[in-house]
Amino acid sequence: MKKFTFLLLLGFLTFTSCKKDQVDATSTQTLQSSINDMASSLNTIKQIKFNEALYILKTFGVEADGDVNELKSLGKLINGKKVPEILAMADEVAQKNSIEWASTAPPSLGEMNIFGNEIAKESDPNDVKASSLSIMVNPSGDDGSGPSALQIVPRLVDNAGKPIVFTGGALETTLEVFSNGVKLSTSKNLMLDNNFKGFHLRYSSLLASKIVDNKIDITVSVKTTAKTFKMSKIGIDVNPSALRVPEAPKMDSTQVVQDPNAIVDPSLSTPPTTTTPTETTPTSTSTKAPADPKVTVNKFLSNVSSQNLKAAFDSSSNPSWGSYESFSNPTSGFGSVKNVSVKNVTTNSSTPTSSSVSATYDVTDKNGKTTSLKATFGLKNVNGEWKISSYKINP
C-alpha cells in the first residue's frame, strides 16, 4: 500500500513538474498550452488580468493582419516570457496607446480569450446592440497658425442616430488614415463605453509629401461581438503648415544632393602640384594621385541631384552613410532630394592619399524646400580613385 501511495505521489509530482511557467511559442498549440499552464497557477483575479494583458499585447503590441498572423506575432513577442514580464509589457503598450488599462487595476475588459471564438454570452459586455456608427471630426490645437491636430470621436448610435448607452465593454476601435487612396497610418484603441475620447491625430505625424491637395480620408471601425461597424469621412482638410516635412539633407546625419546642370570648373582637369623637387612620388596604384578631387565631388552632387543614387553611393567610402538602403532612403537619406544647384567647389588641400574639398550649393527637397549649404568633403585615394570618406556641414 505504501509503495502504491509513493508511486501515485511520484506520478503526481511528475505531472505537475511538466507545467510550464514561461511562454513556449514553438507552435500555436505549444503557445496555447504554455499560456494555459501559466494561467492555472494564478488565482481567479490574476488569471483575468493575465488574459487581459495578452489581449492588449495581441491587439496593440504587434503589427499583423488577421487573427492567425496576430497570434504568430504575439508568440514571437512573448516567447520565453513569464507572467510578471507579460503584465509589465502590457502596461507599457497600454500607456503608449493611451488605453485606460493597468495590470494592477481591477478586471475591466470582460472575458478575454485570445484563442477562442467570439460568440456572444448571456452577460457578454461586448455584445453591444447598435444600429450604426457616427464620427465627429474637429480641428484642435490652434495656436494662431492654424490647427495642429484633429480630434476624431466615434459613437455607436441607434436607429434614430442617438448614441446608445453601454459600459464595461472592450471594443477594438481602429482608425485608418488615407490620402488619394494610399494608407498613411493605422491606430488602435479600446472603446470601454460610449464616452470614448476617440483619437488625437497630430498633423505632424503625417508626411507632407504623402498628402494630396491638403486633404485626407479617414475610416473608423468598431468591433463588437456580433458585428464590426465602419464609417468613413472623405476629403477632410488639413493644415499644410503643420504637416511633417523632413529636414534638408545633411550628409553627417541624413543626406547630400546635387544638380545635373552643375558647371564643372575647367581647371578641374589640371591636377594640383603637391610635391617638392626633393620629394619622390609614390608609384603604387594605391597611392597614385588621381584627377583633381573636385571632379569627384561635382560628379557626386550631380548624381544625387539627378537621383542616380547608385552612382553617387559608389563614389563614396563613408562609414557614417551606412548601407545603400540607408543612403538612398526617400525620407531620411538622399532619396528625399529633388535638385542640387552647385555654386562653388574648391580644393582646400590635396596629397596623393587624401584631400579636402569645400562646396557651396542649394539643396531642394521633394517638398520644394530649398536650403543653402556649405560643406567640406574629405576624400581618400582608393586604388587611384578619389572616394568621399567624410562630410561636414559648416556654419
Coordinates of C-alpha atoms in Angstrom, one line a residue:
M1 CA 0.0 0.0 0.0
K2 CA 2.8 2.4 0.9
K3 CA 4.5 1.5 -2.4
F4 CA 1.3 2.3 -4.3
T5 CA 0.9 5.6 -2.5
F6 CA 4.5 6.5 -3.2
L7 CA 4.1 5.7 -6.9
L8 CA 0.9 7.8 -7.0
L9 CA 2.7 10.7 -5.4
L10 CA 5.6 10.4 -7.7
G11 CA 3.3 10.4 -10.7
F12 CA 1.5 13.5 -9.4
L13 CA 4.8 15.3 -8.9
T14 CA 5.9 14.3 -12.4
F15 CA 2.7 15.6 -13.9
T16 CA 2.8 18.9 -12.1
S17 CA 6.5 19.4 -12.9
C18 CA 5.7 19.3 -16.6
K19 CA 3.6 22.5 -16.3
K20 CA 5.4 25.5 -18.0
D21 CA 6.0 28.8 -16.2
Q22 CA 7.0 30.6 -19.4
V23 CA 5.7 31.0 -22.9
D24 CA 6.6 28.4 -25.5
A25 CA 5.8 29.8 -28.9
T26 CA 7.2 26.9 -30.9
S27 CA 3.7 26.4 -32.4
T28 CA 0.2 27.7 -31.8
Q29 CA -0.5 24.5 -29.8
T30 CA 2.5 25.0 -27.5
L31 CA 1.7 28.7 -27.2
Q32 CA -1.8 27.9 -26.0
S33 CA -0.7 25.0 -23.8
S34 CA 2.0 27.1 -22.1
I35 CA -0.3 30.0 -21.5
N36 CA -2.9 27.7 -20.0
D37 CA -0.3 26.2 -17.7
M38 CA 0.8 29.7 -16.6
A39 CA -2.8 30.9 -16.0
S40 CA -3.6 27.7 -14.0
S41 CA -1.0 28.7 -11.4
L42 CA -2.8 32.1 -10.8
N43 CA -5.8 32.9 -8.7
T44 CA -9.0 33.9 -10.4
I45 CA -8.5 37.6 -10.4
K46 CA -4.9 37.3 -11.7
Q47 CA -6.0 34.9 -14.4
I48 CA -8.4 37.5 -15.7
K49 CA -5.7 40.3 -15.7
F50 CA -3.3 37.9 -17.4
N51 CA -5.8 37.2 -20.1
E52 CA -6.5 40.9 -20.5
A53 CA -2.7 41.6 -20.8
L54 CA -2.4 39.0 -23.6
Y55 CA -5.3 40.7 -25.4
I56 CA -3.7 44.1 -25.0
L57 CA -0.5 42.8 -26.5
K58 CA -2.2 40.8 -29.3
T59 CA -4.3 43.8 -30.3
F60 CA -2.0 46.7 -29.8
G61 CA 1.5 45.3 -29.3
V62 CA 2.1 43.7 -32.7
E63 CA 1.6 44.7 -36.3
A64 CA -0.2 42.0 -38.2
D65 CA -3.4 41.4 -40.2
G66 CA -5.8 38.7 -39.2
D67 CA -6.0 36.6 -36.0
V68 CA -3.6 33.9 -37.2
N69 CA -0.8 36.4 -38.0
E70 CA -1.5 38.3 -34.8
L71 CA -1.1 35.1 -32.8
K72 CA 2.2 34.3 -34.5
S73 CA 3.5 37.8 -33.9
L74 CA 2.3 37.7 -30.3
G75 CA 4.2 34.4 -29.8
K76 CA 7.4 35.9 -31.1
L77 CA 6.9 38.9 -28.8
I78 CA 6.4 37.0 -25.6
N79 CA 8.3 33.8 -26.3
G80 CA 10.2 32.8 -23.1
K81 CA 8.4 35.5 -21.0
K82 CA 6.9 34.8 -17.6
V83 CA 3.7 36.2 -16.2
P84 CA 5.2 39.3 -14.5
E85 CA 7.1 40.2 -17.6
I86 CA 4.0 39.9 -19.8
L87 CA 2.0 42.1 -17.4
A88 CA 4.8 44.7 -17.5
M89 CA 4.8 44.6 -21.3
A90 CA 1.1 45.1 -21.4
D91 CA 1.3 48.1 -19.1
E92 CA 3.8 49.7 -21.4
V93 CA 1.7 49.1 -24.5
A94 CA -1.4 50.4 -22.8
Q95 CA 0.3 53.6 -21.7
K96 CA 1.9 54.1 -25.1
N97 CA -1.6 53.8 -26.8
S98 CA -3.4 55.9 -24.2
I99 CA -5.5 52.9 -23.2
E100 CA -7.2 53.1 -19.8
W101 CA -5.9 49.8 -18.5
A102 CA -3.3 48.7 -15.9
S103 CA -2.2 45.3 -14.7
T104 CA -2.8 46.4 -11.1
A105 CA -6.3 47.7 -11.7
P106 CA -9.5 45.5 -11.2
P107 CA -10.6 43.4 -14.2
S108 CA -12.2 45.7 -16.8
L109 CA -12.3 44.0 -20.2
G110 CA -14.7 41.2 -19.6
E111 CA -13.8 37.6 -20.6
M112 CA -10.8 37.8 -22.9
N113 CA -9.6 34.7 -24.7
I114 CA -7.1 35.3 -27.5
F115 CA -7.6 31.8 -28.8
G116 CA -11.4 31.5 -28.5
N117 CA -14.2 32.3 -30.9
E118 CA -16.2 35.5 -30.3
I119 CA -19.6 34.0 -29.5
A120 CA -22.0 36.2 -27.5
K121 CA -22.6 35.0 -24.0
E122 CA -25.6 35.9 -21.8
S123 CA -23.5 38.6 -20.0
D124 CA -21.1 39.5 -22.7
P125 CA -20.3 43.2 -22.3
N126 CA -19.0 43.3 -25.9
D127 CA -22.3 42.2 -27.4
V128 CA -23.4 45.8 -27.9
K129 CA -26.6 46.4 -29.8
A130 CA -26.3 49.3 -32.1
S131 CA -27.6 50.4 -35.5
S132 CA -24.6 52.2 -36.9
L133 CA -21.5 54.3 -36.2
S134 CA -21.1 58.0 -36.4
I135 CA -17.9 60.1 -36.4
M136 CA -17.3 63.6 -35.2
V137 CA -14.2 65.3 -36.6
N138 CA -13.0 68.6 -35.0
P139 CA -9.7 70.5 -35.6
S140 CA -7.8 71.2 -32.4
G141 CA -4.5 72.7 -31.1
D142 CA -4.8 76.1 -32.9
D143 CA -2.0 78.3 -31.6
G144 CA -2.6 81.1 -34.0
S145 CA -1.1 79.5 -37.1
G146 CA -4.0 77.1 -37.7
P147 CA -4.9 73.7 -36.1
S148 CA -2.2 71.2 -35.4
A149 CA -4.4 68.1 -35.0
L150 CA -7.8 66.5 -35.5
Q151 CA -9.9 65.0 -32.7
I152 CA -11.8 62.1 -34.1
V153 CA -14.6 60.7 -31.9
P154 CA -16.7 57.7 -33.0
R155 CA -20.1 56.9 -31.4
L156 CA -22.3 53.8 -31.7
V157 CA -25.8 55.0 -32.3
D158 CA -29.3 53.7 -32.6
N159 CA -31.8 53.8 -35.4
A160 CA -32.6 57.5 -34.6
G161 CA -28.9 58.4 -34.7
K162 CA -28.7 58.9 -30.9
P163 CA -25.7 57.5 -29.0
I164 CA -26.5 54.2 -27.2
V165 CA -25.5 53.6 -23.6
F166 CA -23.2 50.8 -22.6
T167 CA -20.5 50.2 -20.0
G168 CA -17.9 47.6 -19.3
G169 CA -17.1 46.9 -22.9
A170 CA -13.7 46.5 -24.6
L171 CA -14.5 47.2 -28.2
E172 CA -11.5 47.2 -30.5
T173 CA -11.6 50.5 -32.3
T174 CA -9.3 51.2 -35.3
L175 CA -8.5 54.5 -37.2
E176 CA -7.1 54.3 -40.7
V177 CA -5.9 57.5 -42.4
F178 CA -5.6 57.7 -46.3
S179 CA -4.8 60.3 -48.9
N180 CA -5.6 59.8 -52.6
G181 CA -6.2 56.1 -51.8
V182 CA -2.9 55.5 -50.1
K183 CA -2.9 54.4 -46.5
L184 CA -0.8 56.7 -44.3
S185 CA -1.3 55.3 -40.8
T186 CA -3.3 52.9 -38.6
S187 CA -4.1 53.5 -34.9
K188 CA -6.0 51.3 -32.4
N189 CA -7.7 51.8 -29.1
L190 CA -10.4 50.3 -26.8
M191 CA -13.9 51.7 -26.5
L192 CA -14.9 50.9 -22.9
D193 CA -18.1 52.9 -23.2
N194 CA -19.8 55.4 -25.4
N195 CA -17.9 58.3 -23.7
F196 CA -14.8 57.2 -25.6
K197 CA -12.5 60.1 -26.1
G198 CA -11.5 59.0 -29.6
F199 CA -8.3 59.6 -31.5
H200 CA -6.0 62.6 -31.5
L201 CA -4.4 62.7 -34.9
R202 CA -1.5 65.1 -35.0
Y203 CA -0.7 66.6 -38.4
S204 CA 3.0 66.3 -37.5
S205 CA 2.6 62.6 -37.7
L206 CA 1.7 62.9 -41.4
L207 CA 4.4 63.3 -44.1
A208 CA 3.6 66.4 -46.2
S209 CA 4.8 64.7 -49.4
K210 CA 2.2 61.9 -49.0
I211 CA -0.8 64.4 -48.7
V212 CA -2.6 65.2 -52.0
D213 CA -4.4 68.5 -52.2
N214 CA -4.1 69.0 -48.4
K215 CA -6.9 66.5 -47.8
I216 CA -7.1 63.2 -46.0
D217 CA -9.8 60.5 -45.7
I218 CA -10.4 58.5 -42.5
T219 CA -12.1 55.2 -41.8
V220 CA -13.1 54.2 -38.2
S221 CA -14.2 50.7 -37.3
V222 CA -15.6 49.4 -34.0
K223 CA -15.7 45.7 -33.4
T224 CA -18.5 44.2 -31.3
T225 CA -19.1 40.6 -30.6
A226 CA -21.7 40.3 -33.4
K227 CA -20.7 42.9 -35.9
T228 CA -18.0 45.3 -37.0
F229 CA -19.3 48.8 -37.6
K230 CA -17.4 51.1 -40.1
M231 CA -17.7 54.7 -41.0
S232 CA -15.6 56.9 -43.3
K233 CA -15.1 60.6 -43.8
I234 CA -13.8 61.8 -47.2
G235 CA -11.9 65.0 -48.1
I236 CA -11.0 66.3 -44.6
D237 CA -8.9 69.5 -44.9
V238 CA -5.6 69.5 -43.1
N239 CA -3.3 72.4 -42.2
P240 CA -0.4 72.1 -44.6
S241 CA 1.9 74.2 -42.5
A242 CA 1.6 71.7 -39.6
L243 CA 2.5 68.6 -41.6
R244 CA 5.8 66.8 -41.2
V245 CA 8.5 67.9 -43.6
P246 CA 11.9 66.2 -43.4
E247 CA 14.9 68.5 -42.8
A248 CA 17.0 69.3 -45.7
P249 CA 19.5 66.5 -46.4
K250 CA 22.7 66.8 -44.4
M251 CA 25.4 64.2 -45.1
D252 CA 26.5 64.0 -41.5
S253 CA 23.2 62.6 -40.3
T254 CA 21.0 62.5 -43.3
Q255 CA 22.0 63.2 -46.9
V256 CA 23.5 65.4 -49.6
V257 CA 22.3 66.3 -53.1
Q258 CA 23.4 67.7 -56.4
D259 CA 22.3 69.4 -59.6
P260 CA 22.6 67.7 -63.0
N261 CA 23.2 71.1 -64.6
A262 CA 26.1 71.9 -62.3
I263 CA 29.0 73.6 -64.1
V264 CA 32.4 72.0 -63.6
D265 CA 35.4 74.3 -63.2
P266 CA 37.6 73.9 -66.4
S267 CA 40.6 73.9 -64.1
L268 CA 39.5 70.5 -62.8
S269 CA 41.5 68.7 -65.5
T270 CA 44.8 70.1 -64.1
P271 CA 45.9 68.1 -61.1
P272 CA 47.4 70.2 -58.3
T273 CA 51.2 70.0 -57.7
T274 CA 51.8 68.5 -54.3
T275 CA 55.4 67.5 -54.3
T276 CA 58.7 69.4 -54.0
P277 CA 61.8 68.8 -56.1
T278 CA 63.3 66.8 -53.2
E279 CA 60.2 64.6 -52.8
T280 CA 59.6 61.3 -54.6
T281 CA 56.1 60.4 -55.9
P282 CA 54.8 57.0 -54.9
T283 CA 54.4 54.6 -57.8
S284 CA 51.9 52.1 -56.4
T285 CA 48.3 52.1 -57.6
S286 CA 47.0 52.6 -54.1
T287 CA 48.9 56.0 -53.7
K288 CA 48.9 57.3 -57.2
A289 CA 47.2 60.7 -57.2
P290 CA 44.0 60.6 -59.4
A291 CA 42.4 63.6 -61.1
D292 CA 41.5 66.7 -59.1
P293 CA 39.2 65.7 -56.2
K294 CA 36.8 68.5 -57.2
V295 CA 35.8 66.3 -60.1
T296 CA 34.6 63.5 -57.7
V297 CA 32.7 66.0 -55.6
N298 CA 31.0 67.6 -58.6
K299 CA 30.0 64.2 -60.0
F300 CA 28.7 63.1 -56.6
L301 CA 26.5 66.1 -56.2
S302 CA 25.3 65.9 -59.8
N303 CA 24.4 62.2 -59.4
V304 CA 22.5 62.9 -56.2
S305 CA 20.6 65.8 -58.0
S306 CA 19.6 63.5 -60.9
Q307 CA 18.7 60.7 -58.4
N308 CA 21.4 58.4 -59.8
L309 CA 21.9 57.4 -56.3
K310 CA 23.8 54.1 -57.0
A311 CA 26.5 56.0 -58.9
A312 CA 26.6 58.6 -56.1
F313 CA 27.0 55.9 -53.4
D314 CA 29.7 54.1 -55.4
S315 CA 31.8 57.3 -55.4
S316 CA 31.9 57.3 -51.6
S317 CA 33.5 55.2 -48.9
N318 CA 32.0 56.9 -45.9
P319 CA 31.0 54.6 -43.0
S320 CA 28.7 57.2 -41.5
W321 CA 26.4 56.9 -44.5
G322 CA 25.8 53.2 -43.8
S323 CA 24.4 50.9 -46.4
Y324 CA 23.0 51.9 -49.9
E325 CA 19.5 51.4 -48.5
S326 CA 20.1 53.9 -45.7
F327 CA 21.9 56.3 -48.2
S328 CA 19.0 56.2 -50.7
N329 CA 16.2 56.3 -48.1
P330 CA 13.4 58.6 -49.5
T331 CA 12.7 60.1 -46.0
S332 CA 16.0 60.3 -44.2
G333 CA 18.5 59.8 -47.0
F334 CA 19.5 61.2 -50.4
G335 CA 16.3 59.8 -51.9
S336 CA 14.5 62.9 -50.5
V337 CA 16.4 65.3 -52.7
K338 CA 14.8 66.8 -55.8
N339 CA 17.6 69.0 -57.0
V340 CA 21.1 70.4 -56.2
S341 CA 22.4 73.6 -57.6
V342 CA 26.2 74.0 -57.2
K343 CA 27.5 77.5 -56.7
N344 CA 31.2 76.8 -56.0
V345 CA 33.6 73.8 -55.5
T346 CA 37.1 74.5 -54.2
T347 CA 40.0 72.2 -53.4
N348 CA 41.4 73.2 -49.9
S349 CA 44.3 70.8 -49.8
S350 CA 45.5 67.6 -51.5
T351 CA 48.1 64.9 -51.2
P352 CA 48.5 61.7 -53.2
T353 CA 46.5 59.8 -50.5
S354 CA 43.9 62.4 -49.2
S355 CA 42.3 65.7 -49.9
S356 CA 39.8 68.2 -48.7
V357 CA 37.2 69.9 -50.9
S358 CA 34.7 72.7 -50.0
A359 CA 31.4 73.1 -51.8
T360 CA 28.6 75.7 -51.6
Y361 CA 25.3 74.6 -53.1
D362 CA 21.5 74.8 -52.7
V363 CA 19.5 71.7 -51.9
T364 CA 15.8 71.4 -52.8
D365 CA 13.9 68.5 -51.3
K366 CA 10.9 66.8 -52.8
N367 CA 8.6 69.0 -50.7
G368 CA 10.0 72.1 -52.5
K369 CA 12.0 73.4 -49.6
T370 CA 15.4 74.8 -50.5
T371 CA 18.4 75.1 -48.1
S372 CA 21.7 76.7 -48.8
L373 CA 24.7 74.6 -47.5
K374 CA 28.4 75.0 -47.1
A375 CA 30.1 71.6 -46.8
T376 CA 33.6 70.2 -46.5
F377 CA 34.2 66.8 -48.2
G378 CA 37.1 64.6 -47.1
L379 CA 38.4 62.3 -49.8
K380 CA 40.8 59.4 -49.9
N381 CA 42.7 57.7 -52.7
V382 CA 41.3 54.2 -53.2
N383 CA 43.3 52.3 -55.9
G384 CA 44.0 55.5 -57.9
E385 CA 40.4 56.9 -57.5
W386 CA 39.1 59.6 -55.2
K387 CA 36.4 58.4 -52.8
I388 CA 34.4 60.6 -50.4
S389 CA 35.3 59.4 -46.9
S390 CA 33.8 62.2 -44.7
Y391 CA 31.3 65.0 -44.8
K392 CA 30.8 68.0 -42.6
I393 CA 28.2 70.9 -42.8
N394 CA 29.9 74.2 -42.0
P395 CA 28.1 77.1 -40.2

